[in-house]
Short mmCIF file of C-alpha atoms in Angstrom, two decimals:
data_model
loop_
_atom_site.label_atom_id
_atom_site.label_comp_id
_atom_site.label_asym_id
_atom_site.label_seq_id
_atom_site.Cartn_x
_atom_site.Cartn_y
_atom_site.Cartn_z
CA UNK A 1 -15.43 -48.27 -180.32
CA UNK A 2 -13.72 -51.23 -180.40
CA UNK A 3 -10.78 -51.15 -183.48
CA UNK A 4 -9.20 -54.51 -183.97
CA UNK A 5 -5.62 -53.06 -184.83
CA UNK A 6 -4.74 -56.51 -186.66
CA UNK A 7 -6.85 -55.06 -189.19
CA UNK A 8 -6.85 -51.49 -189.10
CA UNK A 9 -3.26 -49.97 -188.39
CA UNK A 10 -3.57 -46.46 -190.51
CA UNK A 11 -5.69 -44.62 -188.63
CA UNK A 12 -3.53 -44.61 -185.11
CA UNK A 13 -1.48 -42.14 -185.72
CA UNK A 14 -4.16 -40.37 -186.88
CA UNK A 15 -4.49 -37.62 -183.50
CA UNK A 16 -3.72 -36.83 -179.77
CA UNK A 17 -6.41 -38.28 -177.53
CA UNK A 18 -6.17 -36.87 -173.80
CA UNK A 19 -5.12 -39.90 -172.68
CA UNK A 20 -3.75 -42.50 -173.72
CA UNK A 21 -3.73 -46.25 -171.26
CA UNK A 22 -1.74 -49.36 -171.84
CA UNK A 23 -3.90 -52.34 -170.11
CA UNK A 24 -7.65 -53.08 -170.19
CA UNK A 25 -8.79 -54.46 -167.22
CA UNK A 26 -10.81 -53.51 -163.92
CA UNK A 27 -8.05 -50.32 -163.36
CA UNK A 28 -7.57 -49.35 -167.15
CA UNK A 29 -11.81 -49.81 -168.39
CA UNK A 30 -12.00 -47.95 -165.23
CA UNK A 31 -9.94 -45.56 -165.85
CA UNK A 32 -11.48 -44.77 -169.59
CA UNK A 33 -15.17 -44.70 -169.14
CA UNK A 34 -14.70 -42.31 -166.23
CA UNK A 35 -12.72 -40.20 -168.56
CA UNK A 36 -14.93 -40.53 -171.01
CA UNK A 37 -17.64 -39.21 -169.09
CA UNK A 38 -16.01 -37.16 -168.27
CA UNK A 39 -15.98 -35.30 -171.99
CA UNK A 40 -12.68 -36.73 -171.92
CA UNK A 41 -10.67 -38.37 -175.10
CA UNK A 42 -8.38 -41.91 -174.62
CA UNK A 43 -6.70 -44.34 -176.24
CA UNK A 44 -7.86 -47.61 -174.28
CA UNK A 45 -5.23 -50.28 -175.71
CA UNK A 46 -5.21 -53.88 -175.57
CA UNK A 47 -2.37 -56.76 -176.38
CA UNK A 48 -4.93 -59.37 -176.38
CA UNK A 49 -8.02 -59.69 -177.98
CA UNK A 50 -11.83 -60.51 -177.16
CA UNK A 51 -10.98 -63.57 -176.02
CA UNK A 52 -8.19 -66.03 -174.78
CA UNK A 53 -5.27 -66.89 -177.46
CA UNK A 54 -2.78 -68.93 -176.50
CA UNK A 55 -0.45 -65.89 -178.83
CA UNK A 56 -1.40 -63.03 -176.55
CA UNK A 57 -0.06 -65.25 -172.70
CA UNK A 58 2.96 -66.34 -174.06
CA UNK A 59 3.72 -62.88 -173.15
CA UNK A 60 3.94 -63.72 -169.49
CA UNK A 61 6.18 -65.87 -169.18
CA UNK A 62 8.67 -65.68 -167.04
CA UNK A 63 11.39 -67.81 -165.37
CA UNK A 64 11.42 -67.50 -160.92
CA UNK A 65 14.48 -67.14 -158.50
CA UNK A 66 14.18 -68.12 -154.55
CA UNK A 67 10.87 -68.53 -153.35
CA UNK A 68 8.78 -71.47 -155.42
CA UNK A 69 6.32 -69.44 -156.64
CA UNK A 70 3.85 -71.31 -159.76
CA UNK A 71 3.81 -69.80 -163.90
CA UNK A 72 3.60 -66.64 -164.07
CA UNK A 73 1.18 -67.30 -167.03
CA UNK A 74 -1.03 -68.98 -164.95
CA UNK A 75 -2.67 -66.31 -162.62
CA UNK A 76 -2.81 -63.77 -165.12
CA UNK A 77 -5.36 -63.35 -168.38
CA UNK A 78 -3.72 -61.34 -171.43
CA UNK A 79 -7.08 -60.07 -173.09
CA UNK A 80 -9.74 -57.24 -172.89
CA UNK A 81 -10.89 -57.82 -169.76
CA UNK A 82 -8.25 -58.59 -168.23
CA UNK A 83 -8.30 -61.33 -164.94
CA UNK A 84 -11.56 -59.65 -163.55
CA UNK A 85 -12.56 -63.20 -166.69
CA UNK A 86 -11.19 -65.82 -164.08
CA UNK A 87 -11.51 -63.71 -160.98
CA UNK A 88 -14.15 -65.04 -157.81
CA UNK A 89 -15.44 -62.08 -156.72
CA UNK A 90 -15.27 -61.88 -153.14
CA UNK A 91 -14.37 -57.90 -152.16
CA UNK A 92 -13.26 -55.49 -149.06
CA UNK A 93 -11.86 -53.17 -147.56
CA UNK A 94 -8.27 -51.65 -146.40
CA UNK A 95 -8.24 -51.70 -142.23
CA UNK A 96 -7.43 -48.08 -141.23
CA UNK A 97 -4.30 -49.53 -139.66
CA UNK A 98 -2.89 -51.09 -142.55
CA UNK A 99 -2.15 -46.71 -143.28
CA UNK A 100 -0.51 -46.38 -140.18
CA UNK A 101 3.38 -46.56 -138.85
CA UNK A 102 3.38 -50.24 -137.83
CA UNK A 103 6.70 -51.51 -136.19
CA UNK A 104 7.21 -54.55 -138.88
CA UNK A 105 7.85 -52.73 -141.29
CA UNK A 106 11.41 -52.46 -143.43
CA UNK A 107 9.48 -49.39 -146.00
CA UNK A 108 7.42 -45.90 -144.69
CA UNK A 109 3.77 -46.75 -145.89
CA UNK A 110 1.12 -44.87 -147.32
CA UNK A 111 0.91 -41.23 -149.04
CA UNK A 112 -2.26 -40.86 -148.68
CA UNK A 113 -5.08 -41.65 -145.72
CA UNK A 114 -7.72 -44.49 -146.32
CA UNK A 115 -10.60 -41.54 -146.49
CA UNK A 116 -9.04 -40.43 -149.61
CA UNK A 117 -8.34 -43.97 -150.98
CA UNK A 118 -12.51 -44.70 -150.31
CA UNK A 119 -13.17 -40.96 -152.24
CA UNK A 120 -14.56 -42.72 -154.48
CA UNK A 121 -15.29 -46.23 -152.13
CA UNK A 122 -18.82 -45.49 -153.67
CA UNK A 123 -18.62 -46.00 -157.15
CA UNK A 124 -16.52 -48.62 -156.89
CA UNK A 125 -19.11 -50.54 -156.46
CA UNK A 126 -21.63 -49.65 -158.44
CA UNK A 127 -18.82 -51.06 -161.08
CA UNK A 128 -18.15 -54.57 -159.09
CA UNK A 129 -22.44 -54.93 -158.71
CA UNK A 130 -21.30 -54.81 -154.91
CA UNK A 131 -24.53 -55.08 -152.16
CA UNK A 132 -25.11 -52.50 -150.04
CA UNK A 133 -23.83 -51.77 -147.39
CA UNK A 134 -20.73 -53.25 -148.41
CA UNK A 135 -18.55 -54.96 -146.19
CA UNK A 136 -20.62 -57.16 -143.15
CA UNK A 137 -19.30 -60.34 -141.53
CA UNK A 138 -20.96 -63.96 -142.35
CA UNK A 139 -22.40 -63.66 -138.47
CA UNK A 140 -24.19 -60.26 -137.16
CA UNK A 141 -23.41 -62.41 -133.82
CA UNK A 142 -19.89 -60.32 -132.08
CA UNK A 143 -17.71 -62.51 -131.23
CA UNK A 144 -16.61 -62.26 -128.01
CA UNK A 145 -12.43 -62.03 -128.10
CA UNK A 146 -9.67 -59.08 -128.29
CA UNK A 147 -7.90 -60.25 -130.20
CA UNK A 148 -9.94 -61.32 -133.11
CA UNK A 149 -13.05 -59.86 -135.09
CA UNK A 150 -15.45 -61.42 -138.03
CA UNK A 151 -13.90 -60.73 -141.41
CA UNK A 152 -15.85 -57.93 -143.66
CA UNK A 153 -16.12 -58.71 -147.14
CA UNK A 154 -18.88 -59.14 -150.05
CA UNK A 155 -18.87 -60.81 -153.23
CA UNK A 156 -19.02 -59.39 -156.96
CA UNK A 157 -21.14 -61.67 -158.81
CA UNK A 158 -18.39 -62.10 -159.76
CA UNK A 159 -18.28 -58.54 -162.81
CA UNK A 160 -16.27 -59.86 -166.04
CA UNK A 161 -15.67 -56.08 -167.36
CA UNK A 162 -15.74 -57.85 -170.69
CA UNK A 163 -19.07 -59.38 -170.48
CA UNK A 164 -20.13 -56.47 -169.08
CA UNK A 165 -18.30 -53.17 -170.12
CA UNK A 166 -17.71 -54.71 -174.14
CA UNK A 167 -20.94 -52.43 -175.25
CA UNK A 168 -20.16 -49.17 -173.71
CA UNK A 169 -16.51 -49.34 -174.80
CA UNK A 170 -17.88 -49.99 -178.29
CA UNK A 171 -20.59 -47.87 -178.96
CA UNK A 172 -18.71 -44.26 -176.74
CA UNK A 173 -17.38 -42.89 -179.58
CA UNK A 174 -14.55 -39.88 -176.68
CA UNK A 175 -12.72 -44.01 -177.25
CA UNK A 176 -11.04 -45.85 -179.01
CA UNK A 177 -10.52 -48.99 -177.54
CA UNK A 178 -7.97 -50.35 -178.97
CA UNK A 179 -7.03 -54.33 -178.94
CA UNK A 180 -4.25 -56.58 -180.84
CA UNK A 181 -2.53 -53.79 -179.45
CA UNK A 182 0.81 -54.78 -177.75
CA UNK A 183 2.95 -51.90 -175.91
CA UNK A 184 6.09 -52.57 -176.90
CA UNK A 185 7.69 -48.95 -176.35
CA UNK A 186 7.29 -46.41 -173.62
CA UNK A 187 9.28 -43.03 -175.44
CA UNK A 188 10.78 -40.25 -174.30
CA UNK A 189 12.70 -37.56 -174.14
CA UNK A 190 16.48 -37.18 -174.10
CA UNK A 191 16.38 -36.34 -170.24
CA UNK A 192 13.80 -39.23 -170.09
CA UNK A 193 11.31 -36.67 -168.44
CA UNK A 194 8.33 -36.48 -170.85
CA UNK A 195 6.94 -38.92 -172.69
CA UNK A 196 6.27 -38.59 -175.90
CA UNK A 197 3.90 -41.75 -177.18
CA UNK A 198 3.47 -45.45 -176.85
CA UNK A 199 5.06 -47.59 -179.69
CA UNK A 200 2.59 -50.54 -180.39
CA UNK A 201 2.82 -53.54 -182.27
CA UNK A 202 -0.19 -55.70 -183.05
CA UNK A 203 0.34 -60.22 -184.76
CA UNK A 204 1.31 -58.99 -188.25
CA UNK A 205 4.07 -57.14 -186.98
CA UNK A 206 3.05 -53.60 -187.65
CA UNK A 207 3.67 -51.31 -185.96
CA UNK A 208 3.05 -47.34 -184.28
CA UNK A 209 3.04 -44.17 -182.75
CA UNK A 210 0.01 -43.71 -180.28
CA UNK A 211 0.20 -40.28 -179.04
CA UNK A 212 -0.95 -38.37 -176.61
CA UNK A 213 -1.22 -35.29 -173.50
CA UNK A 214 -1.00 -38.13 -171.27
CA UNK A 215 -0.54 -42.12 -170.59
CA UNK A 216 -1.77 -44.71 -167.79
CA UNK A 217 0.10 -47.70 -167.41
CA UNK A 218 -2.26 -50.04 -166.30
CA UNK A 219 -1.17 -53.60 -167.45
CA UNK A 220 -1.19 -55.67 -163.81
CA UNK A 221 1.49 -55.39 -161.14
CA UNK A 222 4.22 -57.63 -163.01
CA UNK A 223 4.31 -55.32 -166.16
CA UNK A 224 3.58 -52.80 -165.27
CA UNK A 225 6.95 -52.71 -163.87
CA UNK A 226 8.61 -54.68 -166.87
CA UNK A 227 7.63 -52.21 -169.05
CA UNK A 228 9.39 -49.86 -167.01
CA UNK A 229 12.61 -51.47 -167.01
CA UNK A 230 12.47 -51.85 -170.68
CA UNK A 231 12.39 -48.67 -170.96
CA UNK A 232 16.18 -48.74 -171.41
CA UNK A 233 16.96 -46.98 -174.10
CA UNK A 234 17.10 -42.96 -172.74
CA UNK A 235 18.17 -43.87 -168.89
CA UNK A 236 19.52 -46.83 -168.59
CA UNK A 237 18.01 -48.34 -165.64
CA UNK A 238 14.84 -47.92 -167.18
CA UNK A 239 12.23 -45.13 -167.02
CA UNK A 240 10.88 -44.07 -163.33
CA UNK A 241 13.49 -45.62 -161.58
CA UNK A 242 16.47 -43.08 -160.92
CA UNK A 243 16.31 -44.58 -156.99
CA UNK A 244 16.54 -48.71 -158.55
CA UNK A 245 12.74 -49.37 -157.18
CA UNK A 246 11.10 -49.62 -160.22
CA UNK A 247 10.40 -53.99 -159.37
CA UNK A 248 10.92 -54.01 -156.02
CA UNK A 249 8.27 -54.73 -153.36
CA UNK A 250 6.29 -57.95 -154.90
CA UNK A 251 3.66 -58.45 -152.66
CA UNK A 252 1.01 -61.24 -152.30
CA UNK A 253 -0.74 -63.24 -149.64
CA UNK A 254 0.33 -66.00 -148.27
CA UNK A 255 -2.30 -68.90 -147.78
CA UNK A 256 -0.83 -71.15 -145.61
CA UNK A 257 -1.79 -74.17 -143.79
CA UNK A 258 -2.00 -73.47 -139.66
CA UNK A 259 -3.60 -77.23 -138.96
CA UNK A 260 -6.58 -78.21 -137.74
CA UNK A 261 -9.30 -77.66 -135.58
CA UNK A 262 -12.39 -79.83 -133.80
CA UNK A 263 -15.20 -77.79 -132.84
CA UNK A 264 -16.74 -77.79 -129.60
CA UNK A 265 -19.15 -74.96 -129.26
CA UNK A 266 -22.76 -76.45 -131.37
CA UNK A 267 -24.38 -73.08 -132.09
CA UNK A 268 -21.40 -70.78 -132.72
CA UNK A 269 -20.62 -73.39 -136.15
CA UNK A 270 -23.49 -73.85 -137.26
CA UNK A 271 -23.48 -70.37 -139.16
CA UNK A 272 -20.76 -71.97 -141.43
CA UNK A 273 -16.75 -70.65 -141.56
CA UNK A 274 -16.25 -68.16 -140.00
CA UNK A 275 -12.45 -65.73 -140.56
CA UNK A 276 -10.71 -64.12 -137.94
CA UNK A 277 -8.54 -60.81 -138.27
CA UNK A 278 -6.33 -59.28 -135.52
CA UNK A 279 -7.25 -56.68 -132.94
CA UNK A 280 -5.42 -53.45 -133.85
CA UNK A 281 -4.31 -54.07 -130.20
CA UNK A 282 -2.74 -57.73 -131.13
CA UNK A 283 -1.54 -56.07 -134.50
CA UNK A 284 1.03 -53.99 -132.42
CA UNK A 285 1.79 -55.45 -128.51
CA UNK A 286 3.07 -57.84 -131.26
CA UNK A 287 4.55 -56.75 -133.95
CA UNK A 288 3.02 -58.33 -137.28
CA UNK A 289 1.60 -58.11 -139.75
CA UNK A 290 -2.87 -58.19 -141.18
CA UNK A 291 -3.83 -61.22 -142.20
CA UNK A 292 -6.94 -63.55 -141.96
CA UNK A 293 -7.37 -67.15 -140.38
CA UNK A 294 -10.15 -68.89 -143.00
CA UNK A 295 -11.57 -72.30 -140.22
CA UNK A 296 -14.39 -74.27 -142.84
CA UNK A 297 -16.00 -76.81 -140.36
CA UNK A 298 -17.58 -79.84 -142.51
CA UNK A 299 -19.49 -81.10 -139.46
CA UNK A 300 -22.87 -81.79 -139.30
CA UNK A 301 -24.81 -79.92 -136.21
CA UNK A 302 -26.13 -83.11 -135.02
CA UNK A 303 -22.28 -84.00 -135.17
CA UNK A 304 -21.15 -81.43 -132.90
CA UNK A 305 -21.67 -82.51 -129.61
CA UNK A 306 -19.61 -85.59 -129.37
CA UNK A 307 -17.07 -84.91 -132.80
CA UNK A 308 -14.53 -82.87 -130.80
CA UNK A 309 -14.04 -86.37 -128.02
CA UNK A 310 -14.56 -88.35 -130.61
CA UNK A 311 -11.50 -87.54 -132.98
CA UNK A 312 -9.59 -87.04 -129.48
CA UNK A 313 -10.44 -91.08 -129.28
CA UNK A 314 -9.78 -91.44 -132.47
CA UNK A 315 -6.51 -89.28 -133.29
CA UNK A 316 -3.47 -90.36 -134.90
CA UNK A 317 -3.67 -94.39 -135.95
CA UNK A 318 -7.41 -94.72 -135.79
CA UNK A 319 -7.58 -92.23 -137.99
CA UNK A 320 -5.73 -93.98 -141.12
CA UNK A 321 -7.11 -97.03 -140.44
CA UNK A 322 -10.58 -96.32 -140.74
CA UNK A 323 -10.87 -93.58 -142.50
CA UNK A 324 -14.42 -94.02 -144.50
CA UNK A 325 -15.63 -95.04 -140.06
CA UNK A 326 -14.66 -91.71 -139.34
CA UNK A 327 -16.44 -90.04 -141.23
CA UNK A 328 -19.09 -91.32 -140.52
CA UNK A 329 -20.02 -90.94 -136.73
CA UNK A 330 -17.84 -87.64 -136.51
CA UNK A 331 -19.08 -86.49 -139.53
CA UNK A 332 -15.26 -84.84 -141.08
CA UNK A 333 -12.01 -87.45 -142.29
CA UNK A 334 -9.40 -86.66 -140.22
CA UNK A 335 -6.10 -85.50 -142.07
CA UNK A 336 -8.09 -83.22 -144.82
CA UNK A 337 -11.08 -81.68 -143.02
CA UNK A 338 -11.14 -78.65 -140.74
CA UNK A 339 -7.44 -77.34 -141.71
CA UNK A 340 -7.23 -74.42 -140.92
CA UNK A 341 -6.05 -71.15 -144.29
CA UNK A 342 -4.81 -68.35 -143.54
CA UNK A 343 -4.65 -65.66 -145.75
CA UNK A 344 -1.12 -62.50 -145.09
CA UNK A 345 0.08 -60.29 -145.82
CA UNK A 346 3.24 -59.94 -146.63
CA UNK A 347 5.34 -56.86 -145.58
CA UNK A 348 7.07 -54.46 -148.35
CA UNK A 349 11.13 -56.03 -148.74
CA UNK A 350 12.43 -54.92 -151.93
CA UNK A 351 14.37 -58.24 -151.69
CA UNK A 352 11.26 -59.55 -153.19
CA UNK A 353 11.48 -57.74 -156.10
CA UNK A 354 10.70 -58.15 -160.89
CA UNK A 355 13.92 -58.08 -162.49
CA UNK A 356 14.65 -58.33 -166.68
CA UNK A 357 16.37 -61.15 -167.99
CA UNK A 358 18.38 -61.77 -171.60
CA UNK A 359 15.02 -63.92 -173.09
CA UNK A 360 12.81 -61.82 -175.25
CA UNK A 361 8.95 -62.73 -175.55
CA UNK A 362 7.74 -62.63 -180.06
CA UNK A 363 7.26 -58.17 -178.90
CA UNK A 364 11.51 -58.09 -178.92
CA UNK A 365 10.77 -57.90 -175.17
CA UNK A 366 12.94 -58.44 -171.94
CA UNK A 367 11.34 -61.62 -170.32
CA UNK A 368 10.95 -61.72 -165.88
CA UNK A 369 11.97 -63.08 -163.42
CA UNK A 370 10.86 -62.71 -160.04
CA UNK A 371 12.66 -64.15 -157.31
CA UNK A 372 10.46 -63.61 -155.00
CA UNK A 373 11.40 -63.16 -151.33
CA UNK A 374 9.75 -64.44 -148.21
CA UNK A 375 11.65 -62.03 -145.32
CA UNK A 376 11.28 -63.05 -141.48
CA UNK A 377 8.70 -61.05 -140.41
CA UNK A 378 6.72 -62.54 -142.58
CA UNK A 379 6.85 -65.77 -140.54
CA UNK A 380 7.22 -64.26 -137.57
CA UNK A 381 3.06 -63.18 -138.40
CA UNK A 382 2.37 -66.58 -139.83
CA UNK A 383 3.50 -68.48 -135.90
CA UNK A 384 2.14 -65.66 -134.20
CA UNK A 385 -1.53 -64.76 -135.52
CA UNK A 386 -1.71 -69.21 -135.50
CA UNK A 387 -0.50 -69.28 -132.29
CA UNK A 388 -3.33 -66.66 -130.75
CA UNK A 389 -6.25 -67.73 -132.63
CA UNK A 390 -6.06 -71.72 -130.93
CA UNK A 391 -5.49 -69.47 -126.94
CA UNK A 392 -8.27 -67.71 -128.08
CA UNK A 393 -10.98 -70.34 -129.85
CA UNK A 394 -9.91 -72.38 -126.89
CA UNK A 395 -10.78 -69.83 -124.53
CA UNK A 396 -14.52 -68.63 -125.91
CA UNK A 397 -14.43 -72.84 -126.07
CA UNK A 398 -15.60 -73.10 -129.91
CA UNK A 399 -13.16 -74.86 -131.31
CA UNK A 400 -9.77 -76.79 -130.09
CA UNK A 401 -7.00 -75.72 -132.70
CA UNK A 402 -3.70 -78.23 -133.46
CA UNK A 403 -1.10 -76.32 -134.92
CA UNK A 404 1.31 -77.15 -137.59
CA UNK A 405 4.50 -79.08 -136.53
CA UNK A 406 6.35 -76.57 -139.24
CA UNK A 407 4.49 -73.27 -137.77
CA UNK A 408 5.88 -73.14 -134.71
CA UNK A 409 8.67 -74.62 -135.62
CA UNK A 410 9.23 -71.68 -138.38
CA UNK A 411 9.92 -73.96 -140.61
CA UNK A 412 7.24 -73.41 -143.06
CA UNK A 413 9.36 -74.39 -146.77
CA UNK A 414 6.41 -73.76 -148.89
CA UNK A 415 4.06 -70.97 -149.64
CA UNK A 416 0.82 -71.70 -151.15
CA UNK A 417 -0.92 -67.86 -152.61
CA UNK A 418 -4.12 -65.75 -154.02
CA UNK A 419 -2.55 -64.31 -156.99
CA UNK A 420 -3.11 -61.11 -156.15
CA UNK A 421 0.44 -59.05 -157.16
CA UNK A 422 1.14 -55.89 -155.23
CA UNK A 423 3.81 -53.68 -155.26
CA UNK A 424 6.19 -53.06 -157.66
CA UNK A 425 6.01 -49.78 -158.55
CA UNK A 426 4.78 -48.58 -155.34
CA UNK A 427 3.99 -45.08 -153.88
CA UNK A 428 6.10 -42.95 -151.59
CA UNK A 429 6.19 -39.54 -150.51
CA UNK A 430 9.67 -39.50 -150.97
CA UNK A 431 10.94 -40.82 -154.81
CA UNK A 432 14.31 -43.04 -152.83
CA UNK A 433 10.52 -45.29 -151.51
CA UNK A 434 8.85 -45.73 -153.82
CA UNK A 435 8.23 -45.35 -157.92
CA UNK A 436 5.16 -43.13 -158.12
CA UNK A 437 3.60 -39.83 -156.00
CA UNK A 438 0.18 -39.21 -154.42
CA UNK A 439 -0.74 -38.59 -157.19
CA UNK A 440 0.34 -41.98 -158.80
CA UNK A 441 2.41 -40.31 -160.76
CA UNK A 442 5.68 -40.86 -161.47
CA UNK A 443 8.29 -40.05 -159.68
CA UNK A 444 11.00 -37.74 -162.12
CA UNK A 445 7.69 -37.41 -165.33
CA UNK A 446 5.76 -35.05 -165.64
CA UNK A 447 2.60 -37.07 -167.68
CA UNK A 448 3.26 -40.29 -166.74
CA UNK A 449 0.80 -42.72 -164.57
CA UNK A 450 0.99 -45.72 -162.85
CA UNK A 451 -2.21 -48.36 -161.85
CA UNK A 452 -3.31 -50.65 -160.16
CA UNK A 453 -2.31 -52.36 -157.35
CA UNK A 454 1.26 -52.24 -158.20
CA UNK A 455 0.61 -48.62 -156.70
CA UNK A 456 0.23 -50.51 -152.78
CA UNK A 457 2.49 -49.59 -150.48
CA UNK A 458 1.07 -52.10 -147.99
CA UNK A 459 -0.55 -55.34 -149.24
CA UNK A 460 -3.23 -55.38 -146.11
CA UNK A 461 -4.93 -58.19 -145.64
CA UNK A 462 -7.89 -58.10 -148.28
CA UNK A 463 -8.58 -58.96 -151.82
CA UNK A 464 -7.30 -55.50 -154.00
CA UNK A 465 -10.03 -55.51 -156.37
CA UNK A 466 -12.41 -53.13 -154.80
CA UNK A 467 -9.68 -50.77 -153.86
CA UNK A 468 -7.71 -51.23 -157.45
CA UNK A 469 -11.22 -49.67 -158.84
CA UNK A 470 -11.62 -46.66 -156.49
CA UNK A 471 -8.21 -45.42 -156.85
CA UNK A 472 -8.39 -45.95 -160.58
CA UNK A 473 -11.34 -43.58 -160.01
CA UNK A 474 -9.74 -40.97 -158.78
CA UNK A 475 -7.01 -41.13 -160.80
CA UNK A 476 -9.26 -40.80 -163.13
CA UNK A 477 -10.69 -37.53 -161.33
CA UNK A 478 -6.85 -36.19 -161.43
CA UNK A 479 -6.65 -36.30 -164.51
CA UNK A 480 -9.92 -35.69 -165.94
CA UNK A 481 -9.94 -32.16 -163.97
CA UNK A 482 -6.42 -31.60 -164.31
CA UNK A 483 -5.27 -29.65 -167.70
#
């Protein structure tokens, strides 16, 4: 059932749940529903309500240092359903090489294999309403390249977790879904090795203790780290932070304009946009990370044959003198059309991190500073992918690409992002290199788990939601089948 904690403040103290989950986004809701189906009692607490509110969203505000990122409260939504409420729906699976050792890495990678990560892939597809087979390239014909392959993905409708699962949460007697219930403290015993309660507060100042046998943080990559760091009343550096890894290795998918292109093969581009992933051979030979290079032709099919010639003829000053004439003849504006965009994997870099400031939100929690750091290996990946895709486009004779000067010179000063927050509580076999173990249990704490993309040791080159849901179901299965 759904309970508004602003109105009901006593019943939260009345029972001990099997599992208490903080965070009502895709990870938290997926875990709650799976546990309830297995007969477990669940408390699901969400700091927001059933709609957007400025009071709730304000908790996401914070400061920034390092590389410019963007407003921290502008890419996340803090109400039931979480960021799925404005999600675009693109899904995909990590590549096998994303789980393999790589020479451009700083830290160890996944302690579990790809098959284990996607053990609940079929159930995740159902939750996200994905088609079958789920992940395919945009065209059936193979790419005639040994260095690149076509990107495979699928689109969710997209599934809005509030809209799809609201009535199920309301009707399920095994789930108490508390809205307007803000987690303000993780209560732990004196040693910090066992959690004995979640302290929650509503917007009227009423505070209560919620108790369970096991606890899950599913607040998102930034807030999971923030909450562990704020839990410093027993362990001064924060719960789970014995190795100093909480908040470190914040990862994004970099969105960099690699250059522009003109098409030379009408037949290839009739199918529309295309995404290229580097082959395993290229990544290993060049020592680079994964990524997607996206090309979206804007020229009408009947112009393809003469477009390349005309673009060469009128390049430079011609485009600036008469862009409308250029568009009429070639079907494309020179400055902005046919831009080569990207989604580049960022390596796990301990210097890219979430840390606390002295500023506090309305609930007394210290706010965060995001120190986003771009590693030189990330820059090398960007430049190498641009060079190699330009070569392959010419080799396949399907397009000609002009690489952006700042990419060629490794002088990129502005990085776009996909708002895919990952890392900060990374999974590791060795506590020195992460925050949670292979079961997503916090190192050194016997009953606290973390869910969501914050546990990813690497970010791959695909949107994180499908993997997030699959791993959430894996965690739910572990919690349901162990005492």
